[in-house]
CSV table of C-alpha atoms in Angstrom, one decimal:
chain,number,residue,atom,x,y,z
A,1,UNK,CA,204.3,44.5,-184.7
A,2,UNK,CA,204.0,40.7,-185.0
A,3,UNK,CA,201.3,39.2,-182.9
A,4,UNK,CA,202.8,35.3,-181.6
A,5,UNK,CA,200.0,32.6,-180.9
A,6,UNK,CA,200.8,29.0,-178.9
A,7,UNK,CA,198.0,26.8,-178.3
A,8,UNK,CA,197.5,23.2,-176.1
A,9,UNK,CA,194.5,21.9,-175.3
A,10,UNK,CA,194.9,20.8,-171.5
A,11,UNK,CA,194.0,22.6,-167.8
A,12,UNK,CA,195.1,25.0,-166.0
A,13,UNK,CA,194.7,26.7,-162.6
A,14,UNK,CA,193.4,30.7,-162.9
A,15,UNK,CA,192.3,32.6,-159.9
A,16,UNK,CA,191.6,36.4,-159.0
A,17,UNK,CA,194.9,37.8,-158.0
A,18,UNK,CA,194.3,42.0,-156.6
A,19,UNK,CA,190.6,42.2,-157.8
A,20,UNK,CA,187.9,40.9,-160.2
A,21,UNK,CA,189.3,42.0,-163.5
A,22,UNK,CA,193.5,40.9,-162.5
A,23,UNK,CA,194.2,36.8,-163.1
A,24,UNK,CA,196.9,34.8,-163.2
A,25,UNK,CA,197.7,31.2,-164.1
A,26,UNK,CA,199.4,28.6,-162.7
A,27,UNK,CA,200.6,24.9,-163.7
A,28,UNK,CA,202.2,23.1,-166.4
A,29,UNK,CA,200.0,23.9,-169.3
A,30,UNK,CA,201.8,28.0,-168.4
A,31,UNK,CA,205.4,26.9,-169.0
A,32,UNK,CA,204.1,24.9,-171.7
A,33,UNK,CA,202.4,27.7,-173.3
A,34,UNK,CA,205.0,29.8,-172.9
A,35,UNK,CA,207.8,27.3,-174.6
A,36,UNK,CA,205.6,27.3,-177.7
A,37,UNK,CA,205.4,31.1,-177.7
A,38,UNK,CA,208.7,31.1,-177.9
A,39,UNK,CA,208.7,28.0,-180.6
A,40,UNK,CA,206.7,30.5,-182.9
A,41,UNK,CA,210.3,32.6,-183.2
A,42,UNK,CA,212.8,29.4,-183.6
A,43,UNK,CA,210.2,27.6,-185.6
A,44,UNK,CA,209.2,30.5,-188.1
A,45,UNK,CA,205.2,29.9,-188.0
A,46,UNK,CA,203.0,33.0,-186.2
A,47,UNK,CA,201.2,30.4,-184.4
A,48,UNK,CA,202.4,27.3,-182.9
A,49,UNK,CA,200.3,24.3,-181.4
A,50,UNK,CA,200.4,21.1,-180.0
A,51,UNK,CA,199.6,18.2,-182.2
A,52,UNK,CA,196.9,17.3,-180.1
A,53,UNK,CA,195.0,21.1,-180.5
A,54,UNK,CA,195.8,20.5,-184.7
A,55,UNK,CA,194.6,16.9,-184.4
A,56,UNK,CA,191.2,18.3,-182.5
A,57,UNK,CA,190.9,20.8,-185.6
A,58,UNK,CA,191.2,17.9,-187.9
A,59,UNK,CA,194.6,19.2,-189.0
A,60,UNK,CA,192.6,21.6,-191.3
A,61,UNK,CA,193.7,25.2,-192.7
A,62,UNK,CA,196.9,24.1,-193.9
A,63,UNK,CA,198.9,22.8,-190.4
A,64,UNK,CA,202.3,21.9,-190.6
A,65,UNK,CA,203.9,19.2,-188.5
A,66,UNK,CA,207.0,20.7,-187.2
A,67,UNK,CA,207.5,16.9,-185.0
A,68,UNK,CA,208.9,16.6,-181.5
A,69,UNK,CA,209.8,19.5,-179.9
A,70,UNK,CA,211.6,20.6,-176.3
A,71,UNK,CA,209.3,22.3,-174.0
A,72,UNK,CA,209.0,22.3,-170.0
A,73,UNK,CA,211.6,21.1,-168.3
A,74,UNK,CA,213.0,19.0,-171.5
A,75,UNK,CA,210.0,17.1,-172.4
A,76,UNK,CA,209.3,16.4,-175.8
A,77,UNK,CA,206.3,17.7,-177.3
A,78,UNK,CA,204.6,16.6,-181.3
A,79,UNK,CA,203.9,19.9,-183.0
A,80,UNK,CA,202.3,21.8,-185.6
A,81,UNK,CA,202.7,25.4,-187.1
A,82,UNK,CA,200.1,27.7,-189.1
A,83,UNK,CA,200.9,30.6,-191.2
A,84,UNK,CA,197.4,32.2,-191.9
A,85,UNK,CA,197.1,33.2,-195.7
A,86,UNK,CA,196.5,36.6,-194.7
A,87,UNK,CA,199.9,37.1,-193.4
A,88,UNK,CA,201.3,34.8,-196.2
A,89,UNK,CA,200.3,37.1,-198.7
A,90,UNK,CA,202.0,39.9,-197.4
């Protein structure tokens, strides 16, 4: 089983949904999210982010700039993908 990993660095709206421990989220940043989930299976990296999260990293542990992407509702989106070495060496 392949765990998938997306990653922006914006907000987002969460709030208790049928009790203290149950959340959901709401707003762009969730369709967003979601699209770069997906981009971890088009793209071929287990963890996709925007180029603003690998820029706030300092673009360190060996990120890849994958460029502009489609996300939400057809905007474009810069980038990057990480394969950790742990998985690389299997």
């Amino acid at each position: 089983m392949k765990s998938l990993l997306s990653a922006r660095q914006t907000e987002a709206v969460q709030h208790a949904i049928k009790g203290p421990h149950e959340y959901t989220a709401i707003g762009d940043v969730v369709s967003i999210a979601a699209r770069l989930e997906e981009l971890t299976r088009q793209l071929g990296f287990p963890v996709v982010c925007s180029k603003a999260v690998a820029e706030a990293v300092g673009l360190a542990g060996g990120l890849t700039e994958l460029g502009e992407q489609t996300v939400s509702g057809g905007a474009m989106l810069p980038v990057c993908g990480w394969y950790p070495p742990l998985l690389a060496a299997n």
